[in-house]
Coordinates of C-alpha atoms in Angstrom, one line a residue:
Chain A
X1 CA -83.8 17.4 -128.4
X2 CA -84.8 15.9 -131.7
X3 CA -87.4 19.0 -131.9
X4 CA -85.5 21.7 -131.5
X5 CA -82.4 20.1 -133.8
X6 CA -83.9 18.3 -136.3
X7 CA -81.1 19.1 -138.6
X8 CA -77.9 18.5 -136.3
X9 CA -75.3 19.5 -139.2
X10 CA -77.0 22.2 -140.6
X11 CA -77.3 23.9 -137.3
X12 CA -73.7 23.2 -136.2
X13 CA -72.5 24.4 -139.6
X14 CA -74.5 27.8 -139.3
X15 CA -73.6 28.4 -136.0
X16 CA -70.0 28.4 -136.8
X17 CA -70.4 30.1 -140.2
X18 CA -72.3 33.1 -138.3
X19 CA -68.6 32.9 -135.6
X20 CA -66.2 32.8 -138.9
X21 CA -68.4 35.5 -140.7
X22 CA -67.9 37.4 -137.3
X23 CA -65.4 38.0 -134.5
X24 CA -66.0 35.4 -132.0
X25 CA -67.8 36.7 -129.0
X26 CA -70.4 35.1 -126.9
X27 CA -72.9 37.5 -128.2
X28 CA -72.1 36.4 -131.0
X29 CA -72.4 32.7 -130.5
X30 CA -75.7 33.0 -128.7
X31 CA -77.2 35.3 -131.7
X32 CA -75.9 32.8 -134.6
X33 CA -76.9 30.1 -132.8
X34 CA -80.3 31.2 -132.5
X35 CA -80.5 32.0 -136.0
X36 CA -79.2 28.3 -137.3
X37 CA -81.9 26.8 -134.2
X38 CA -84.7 29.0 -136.2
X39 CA -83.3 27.8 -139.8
X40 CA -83.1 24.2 -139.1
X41 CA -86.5 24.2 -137.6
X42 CA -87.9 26.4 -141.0
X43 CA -85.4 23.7 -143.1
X44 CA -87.3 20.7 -141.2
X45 CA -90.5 22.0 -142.5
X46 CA -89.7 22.2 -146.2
X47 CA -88.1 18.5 -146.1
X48 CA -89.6 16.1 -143.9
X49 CA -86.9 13.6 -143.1
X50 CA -83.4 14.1 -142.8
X51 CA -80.7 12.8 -145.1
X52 CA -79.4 9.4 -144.3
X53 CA -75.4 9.2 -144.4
X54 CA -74.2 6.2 -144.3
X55 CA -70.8 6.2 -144.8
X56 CA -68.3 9.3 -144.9
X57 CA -65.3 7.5 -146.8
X58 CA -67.1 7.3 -150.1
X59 CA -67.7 11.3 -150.0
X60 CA -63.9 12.2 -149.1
X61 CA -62.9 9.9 -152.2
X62 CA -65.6 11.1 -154.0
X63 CA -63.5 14.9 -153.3
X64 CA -60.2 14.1 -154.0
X65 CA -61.4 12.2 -157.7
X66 CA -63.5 15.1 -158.6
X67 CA -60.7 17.8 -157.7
X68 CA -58.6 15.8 -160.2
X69 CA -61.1 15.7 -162.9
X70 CA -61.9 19.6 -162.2
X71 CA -58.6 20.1 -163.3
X72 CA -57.9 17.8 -166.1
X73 CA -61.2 19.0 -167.6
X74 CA -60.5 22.9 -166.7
X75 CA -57.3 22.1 -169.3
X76 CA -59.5 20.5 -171.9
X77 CA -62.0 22.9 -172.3
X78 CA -59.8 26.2 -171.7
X79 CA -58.0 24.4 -175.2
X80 CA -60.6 24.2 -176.6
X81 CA -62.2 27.8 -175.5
X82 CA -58.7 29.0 -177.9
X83 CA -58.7 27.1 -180.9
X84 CA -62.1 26.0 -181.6
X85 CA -62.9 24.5 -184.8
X86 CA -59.2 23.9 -185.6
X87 CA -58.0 20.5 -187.1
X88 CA -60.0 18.4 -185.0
X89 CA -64.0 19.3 -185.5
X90 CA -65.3 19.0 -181.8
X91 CA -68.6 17.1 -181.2
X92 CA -71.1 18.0 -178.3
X93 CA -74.2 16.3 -177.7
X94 CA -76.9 15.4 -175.3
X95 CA -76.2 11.7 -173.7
X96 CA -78.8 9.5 -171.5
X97 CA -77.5 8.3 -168.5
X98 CA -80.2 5.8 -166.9
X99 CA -79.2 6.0 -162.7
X100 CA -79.6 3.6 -160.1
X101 CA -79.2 6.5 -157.4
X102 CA -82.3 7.5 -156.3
X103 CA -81.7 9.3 -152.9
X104 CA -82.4 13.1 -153.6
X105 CA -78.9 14.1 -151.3
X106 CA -76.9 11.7 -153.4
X107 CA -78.8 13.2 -156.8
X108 CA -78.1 16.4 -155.4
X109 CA -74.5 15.6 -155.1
X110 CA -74.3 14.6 -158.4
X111 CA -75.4 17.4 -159.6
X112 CA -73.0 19.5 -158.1
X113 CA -70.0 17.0 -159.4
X114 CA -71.9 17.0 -163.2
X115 CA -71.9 21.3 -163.0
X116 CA -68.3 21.7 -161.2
X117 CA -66.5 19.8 -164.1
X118 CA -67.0 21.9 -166.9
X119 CA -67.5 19.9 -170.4
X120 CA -70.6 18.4 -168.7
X121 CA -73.7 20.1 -168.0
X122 CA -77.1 18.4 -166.3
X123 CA -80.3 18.8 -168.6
X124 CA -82.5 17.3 -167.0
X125 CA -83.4 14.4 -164.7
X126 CA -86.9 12.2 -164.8
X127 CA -87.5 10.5 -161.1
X128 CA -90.0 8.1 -163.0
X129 CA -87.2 6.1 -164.9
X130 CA -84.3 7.7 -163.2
X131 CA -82.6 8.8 -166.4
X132 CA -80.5 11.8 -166.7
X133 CA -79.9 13.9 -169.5
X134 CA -76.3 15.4 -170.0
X135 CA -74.7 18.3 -172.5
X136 CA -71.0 17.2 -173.1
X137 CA -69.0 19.4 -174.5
X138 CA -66.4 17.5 -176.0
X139 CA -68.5 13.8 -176.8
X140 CA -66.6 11.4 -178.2
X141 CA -68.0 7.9 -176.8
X142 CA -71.3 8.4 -175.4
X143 CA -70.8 4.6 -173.9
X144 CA -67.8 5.1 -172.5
X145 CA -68.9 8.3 -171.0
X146 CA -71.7 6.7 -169.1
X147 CA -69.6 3.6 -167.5
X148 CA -67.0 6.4 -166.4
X149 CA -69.7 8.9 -165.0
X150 CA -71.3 5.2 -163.0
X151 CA -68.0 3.8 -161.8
X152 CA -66.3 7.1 -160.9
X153 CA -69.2 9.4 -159.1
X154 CA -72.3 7.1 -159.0
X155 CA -71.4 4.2 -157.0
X156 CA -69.7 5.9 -154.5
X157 CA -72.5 7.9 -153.8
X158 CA -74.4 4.7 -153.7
X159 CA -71.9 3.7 -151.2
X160 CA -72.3 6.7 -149.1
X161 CA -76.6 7.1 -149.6
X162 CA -77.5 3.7 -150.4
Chain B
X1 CA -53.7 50.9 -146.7
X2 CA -51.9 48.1 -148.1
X3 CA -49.4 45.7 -147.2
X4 CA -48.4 43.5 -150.3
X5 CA -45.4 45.1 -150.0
X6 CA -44.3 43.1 -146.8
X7 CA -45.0 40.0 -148.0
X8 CA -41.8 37.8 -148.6
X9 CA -41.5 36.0 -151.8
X10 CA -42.8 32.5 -150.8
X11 CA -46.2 33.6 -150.3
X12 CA -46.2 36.5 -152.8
X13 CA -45.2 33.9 -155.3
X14 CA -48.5 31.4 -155.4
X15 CA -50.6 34.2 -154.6
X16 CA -49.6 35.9 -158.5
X17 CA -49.4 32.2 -159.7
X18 CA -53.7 31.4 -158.4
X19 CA -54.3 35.1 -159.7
X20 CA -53.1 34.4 -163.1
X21 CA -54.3 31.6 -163.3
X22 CA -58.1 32.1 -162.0
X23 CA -58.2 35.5 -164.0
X24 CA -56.7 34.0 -167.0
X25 CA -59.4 31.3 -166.8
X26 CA -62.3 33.2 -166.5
X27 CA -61.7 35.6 -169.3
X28 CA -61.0 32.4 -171.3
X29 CA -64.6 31.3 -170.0
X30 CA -65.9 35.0 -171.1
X31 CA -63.9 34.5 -174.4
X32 CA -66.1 31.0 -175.2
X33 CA -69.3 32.8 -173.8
X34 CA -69.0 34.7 -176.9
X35 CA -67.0 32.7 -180.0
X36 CA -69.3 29.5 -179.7
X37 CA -71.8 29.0 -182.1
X38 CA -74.9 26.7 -180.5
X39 CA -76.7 27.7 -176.7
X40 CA -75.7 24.3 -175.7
X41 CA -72.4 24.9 -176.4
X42 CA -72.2 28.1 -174.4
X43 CA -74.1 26.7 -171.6
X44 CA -70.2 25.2 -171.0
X45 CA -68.4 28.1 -170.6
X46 CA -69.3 29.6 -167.7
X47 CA -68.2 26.5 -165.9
X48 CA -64.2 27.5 -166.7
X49 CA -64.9 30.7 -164.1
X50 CA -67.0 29.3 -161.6
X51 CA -65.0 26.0 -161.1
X52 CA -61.3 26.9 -160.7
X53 CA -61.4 30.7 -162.1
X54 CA -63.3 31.3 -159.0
X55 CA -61.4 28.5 -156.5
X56 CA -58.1 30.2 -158.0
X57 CA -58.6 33.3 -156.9
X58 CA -60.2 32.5 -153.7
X59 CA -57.2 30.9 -152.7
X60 CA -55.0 33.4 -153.5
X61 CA -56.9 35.7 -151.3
X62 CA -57.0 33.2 -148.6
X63 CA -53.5 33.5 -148.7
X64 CA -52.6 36.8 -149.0
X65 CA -55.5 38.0 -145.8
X66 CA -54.3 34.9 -144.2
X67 CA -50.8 36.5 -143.9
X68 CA -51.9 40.2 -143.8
X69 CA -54.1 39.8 -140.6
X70 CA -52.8 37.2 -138.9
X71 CA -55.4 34.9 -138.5
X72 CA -57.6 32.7 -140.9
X73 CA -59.8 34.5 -143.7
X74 CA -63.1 32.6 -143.9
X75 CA -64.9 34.8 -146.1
X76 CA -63.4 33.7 -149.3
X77 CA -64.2 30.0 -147.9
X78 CA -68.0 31.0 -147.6
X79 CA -68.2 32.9 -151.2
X80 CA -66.7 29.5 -152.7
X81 CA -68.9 27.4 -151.4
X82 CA -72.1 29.9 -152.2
X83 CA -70.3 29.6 -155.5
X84 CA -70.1 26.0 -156.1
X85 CA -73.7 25.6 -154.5
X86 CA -75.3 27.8 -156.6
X87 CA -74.0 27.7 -159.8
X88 CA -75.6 23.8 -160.7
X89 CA -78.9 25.1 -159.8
X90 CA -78.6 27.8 -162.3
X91 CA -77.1 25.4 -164.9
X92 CA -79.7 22.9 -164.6
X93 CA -83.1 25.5 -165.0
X94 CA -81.2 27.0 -167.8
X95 CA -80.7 23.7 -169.8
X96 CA -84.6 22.6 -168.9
X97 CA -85.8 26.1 -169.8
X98 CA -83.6 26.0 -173.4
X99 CA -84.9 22.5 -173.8
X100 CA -88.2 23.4 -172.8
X101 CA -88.6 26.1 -175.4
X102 CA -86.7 24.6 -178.2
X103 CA -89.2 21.8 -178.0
X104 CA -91.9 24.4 -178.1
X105 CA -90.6 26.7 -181.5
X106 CA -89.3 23.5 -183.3
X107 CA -90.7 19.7 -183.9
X108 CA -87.2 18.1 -183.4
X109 CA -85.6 18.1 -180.4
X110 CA -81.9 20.0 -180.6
X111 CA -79.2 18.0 -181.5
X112 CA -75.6 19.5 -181.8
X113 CA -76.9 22.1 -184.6
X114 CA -77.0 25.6 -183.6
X115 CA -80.6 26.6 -182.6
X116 CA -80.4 30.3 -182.7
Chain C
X1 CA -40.9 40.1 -155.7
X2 CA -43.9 43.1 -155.0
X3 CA -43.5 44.1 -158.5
X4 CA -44.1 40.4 -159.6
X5 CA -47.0 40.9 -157.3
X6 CA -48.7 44.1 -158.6
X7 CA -47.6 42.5 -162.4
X8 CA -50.6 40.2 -161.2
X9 CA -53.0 41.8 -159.2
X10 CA -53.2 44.3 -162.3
X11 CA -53.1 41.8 -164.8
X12 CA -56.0 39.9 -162.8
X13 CA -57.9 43.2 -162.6
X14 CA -57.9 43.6 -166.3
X15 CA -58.5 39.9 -167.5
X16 CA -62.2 39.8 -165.0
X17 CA -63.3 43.6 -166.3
X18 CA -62.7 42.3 -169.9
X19 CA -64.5 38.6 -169.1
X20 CA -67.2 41.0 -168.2
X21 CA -67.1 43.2 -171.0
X22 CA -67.2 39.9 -172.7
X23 CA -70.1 38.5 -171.2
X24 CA -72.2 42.3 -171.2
X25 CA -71.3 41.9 -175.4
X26 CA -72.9 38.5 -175.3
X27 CA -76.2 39.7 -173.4
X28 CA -76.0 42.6 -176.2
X29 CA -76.1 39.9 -179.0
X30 CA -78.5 37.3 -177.4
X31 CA -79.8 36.0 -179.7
X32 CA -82.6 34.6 -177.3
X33 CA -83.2 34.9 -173.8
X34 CA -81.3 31.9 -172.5
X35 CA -78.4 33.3 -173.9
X36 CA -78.7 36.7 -172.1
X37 CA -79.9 35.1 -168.6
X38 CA -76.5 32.6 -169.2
X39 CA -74.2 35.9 -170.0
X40 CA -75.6 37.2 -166.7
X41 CA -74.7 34.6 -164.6
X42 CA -71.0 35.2 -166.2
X43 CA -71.4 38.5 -165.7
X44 CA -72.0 38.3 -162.4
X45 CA -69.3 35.9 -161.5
X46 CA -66.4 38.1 -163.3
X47 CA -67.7 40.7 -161.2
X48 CA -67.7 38.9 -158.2
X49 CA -64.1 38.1 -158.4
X50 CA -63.3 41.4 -159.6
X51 CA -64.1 43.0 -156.3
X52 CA -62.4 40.4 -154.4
X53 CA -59.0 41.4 -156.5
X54 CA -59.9 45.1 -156.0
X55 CA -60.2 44.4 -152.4
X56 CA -56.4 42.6 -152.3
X57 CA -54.9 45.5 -154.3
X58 CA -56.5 48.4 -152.1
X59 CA -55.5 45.7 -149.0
X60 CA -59.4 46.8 -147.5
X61 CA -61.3 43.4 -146.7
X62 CA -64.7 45.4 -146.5
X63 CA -65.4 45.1 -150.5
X64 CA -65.9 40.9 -149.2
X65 CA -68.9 42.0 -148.1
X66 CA -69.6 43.4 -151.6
X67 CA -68.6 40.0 -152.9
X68 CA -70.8 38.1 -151.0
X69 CA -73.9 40.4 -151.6
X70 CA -72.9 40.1 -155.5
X71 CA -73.1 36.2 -155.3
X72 CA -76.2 36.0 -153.5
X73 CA -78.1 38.8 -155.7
X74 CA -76.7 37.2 -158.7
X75 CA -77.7 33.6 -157.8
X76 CA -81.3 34.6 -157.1
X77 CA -81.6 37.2 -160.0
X78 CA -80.6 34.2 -162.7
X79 CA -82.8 31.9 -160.9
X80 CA -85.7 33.6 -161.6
X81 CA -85.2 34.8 -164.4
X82 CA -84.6 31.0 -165.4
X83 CA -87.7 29.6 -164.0
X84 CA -89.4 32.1 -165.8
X85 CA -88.0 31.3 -169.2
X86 CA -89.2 27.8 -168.2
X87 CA -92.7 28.0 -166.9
X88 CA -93.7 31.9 -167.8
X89 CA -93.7 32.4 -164.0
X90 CA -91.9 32.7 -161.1
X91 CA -93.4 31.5 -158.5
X92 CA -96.0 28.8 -158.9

């Protein structure tokens, strides 16, 4: 069983976007299936083990925080977009951020956070020391940016990776 | 051909309100894409169109086929996820690749001065 | 309320061609290649969502496809082009 899914998710989640991509039909749900058995096979040979989830509660707060930050930061930046170099000269600048999450899903996840909220762009990451290297757009307490980036997105995908 | 003109107000309504306001942010995206002075500042603006220009617009599609055909429209939720999956990949080997060769022309790494 | 509704879908139409108008000028001006592979990645998003507007107004859910084809060509056209600005090839 393990051989033929050895990515459960990935192969459920194929399978039913092949059926939504689709009208639903049995063809249909034999051929998609088939396709997300031969992916998830092909996926198990590019990464060897699969990702560990702990927890699932971390992840759904994880959303609903970073939907609210999308927004807030959407505002900021579209401000700024209009009146650029008004009365308030805007800073950017690269910031270090050393991690403690090391689990490449959870990394992968942040990643995804970092690039959806726009003001903040990922540079570049070194798995030796587990620092990250940010572009803020707006920087205006490098500290205070790193506790917020740690307490807000990091430790809940500690939580949720471990 | 087309059917916006059966839709009652309470669904015409948030569809115009997620069009204006995806499209709107999206050109302002465009519009900081070319007034910014650094790379690393531009590197930003992007971000305004593919987070919530993109999601805005998606949802107000959603809606409208939603309502049109009857049943749930999926495609939009597909694009948005290709979207948001995508677009950090792109991000990150464009920020190593600018760092990468500002390294190479000059001695100092870039701060917030304009390398151009 | 339909007019309030076209008001939209037109206005929509216009604001993502100029975006990409705006983000073609910017691959025009470079100056250096990150700047042109970042324009196209714009680019290629305002298009994106361009179709899926065009595709509301003319109520025909086929240009989807178009979108979808867009994203992924896009995606792995400013990949490339990225990870060649970084190592000088694509493939290693």
């Amino acid at each position: 069983m393990t051989r033929l899914f050895p990515h459960p998710l990935l192969t459920l989640a194929l399978t039913l976007m092949w059926l939504m991509l689709t009208r639903f039909s049995l063809g249909h749900l034999l051929l998609g299936a088939a396709v997300a058995i031969l992916a998830g096979l092909a996926f198990a040979r590019l990464e060897p083990q699969p990702p560990r989830l702990r927890a699932i509660w971390p992840l759904i707060r994880l959303a609903a925080v970073v939907s609210v930050d999308i927004l807030r930061s959407n505002w900021a930046v579209a401000l700024r977009m209009l009146h650029d170099g008004g009365a308030r000269p805007r800073r950017s600048g690269f910031v270090a951020i050393p991690l403690r999450l090391r689990d490449p899903v959870g990394l992968a996840l942040l990643a995804l956070v970092v690039a959806a909220i726009p003001g903040t762009v990922w540079i570049d990451y070194d798995p030796g020391t587990g620092v990250l290297l940010l572009h803020v757009f707006e920087l205006q307490d490098a500290e205070a940016l790193r506790a917020e980036i740690c307490a807000r997105y990091e430790t809940r995908l500690l939580e949720a990776f471990g | 051909m087309s059917a916006p003109e059966t839709m009652p107000w309470w669904i015409a309504l948030p569809v115009a309100a997620f069009l204006l306001l995806g499209s709107t942010l999206t050109l302002l995206g465009a519009l900081g894409l070319v007034r910014l002075k650094s790379f690393y500042d531009r590197l930003h603006a992007p971000a305004l169109g593919t987070s919530w220009g993109a999601a805005a617009i998606l949802i107000a599609s959603l809606l409208s086929w939603s309502w049109l055909q009857d049943r749930v429209f999926i495609h939009e939720l597909v694009i948005g996820i290709c979207v948001m999956v995508t677009t950090p990949v792109t991000m990150m080997l464009l920020g190593r690749a600018a760092l990468h060769r500002d390294r190479q022309d000059a001695p100092p790494p870039a701060r917030e001065t304009a390398q151009d | 309320m339909t007019t309030l509704l076209w008001f939209a879908l037109s206005y929509a139409q216009i604001a993502l061609a100029l975006a990409a108008c705006l983000a073609a000028l910017r691959i025009l001006l470079g100056p250096r290649a990150q700047d042109r592979v970042l324009a196209l990645e714009a680019l290629y998003v305002a298009t994106m969502l361009l179709f899926i507007v065009t595709g509301m107004r003319m109520g025909t859910p086929f240009l989807f496809e178009a979108a979808l084809v867009i994203a992924v060509a896009g995606f792995v056209s400013t990949v490339s082009a990225a990870k060649f600005l970084l190592r000088g090839e694509v493939i290693e």
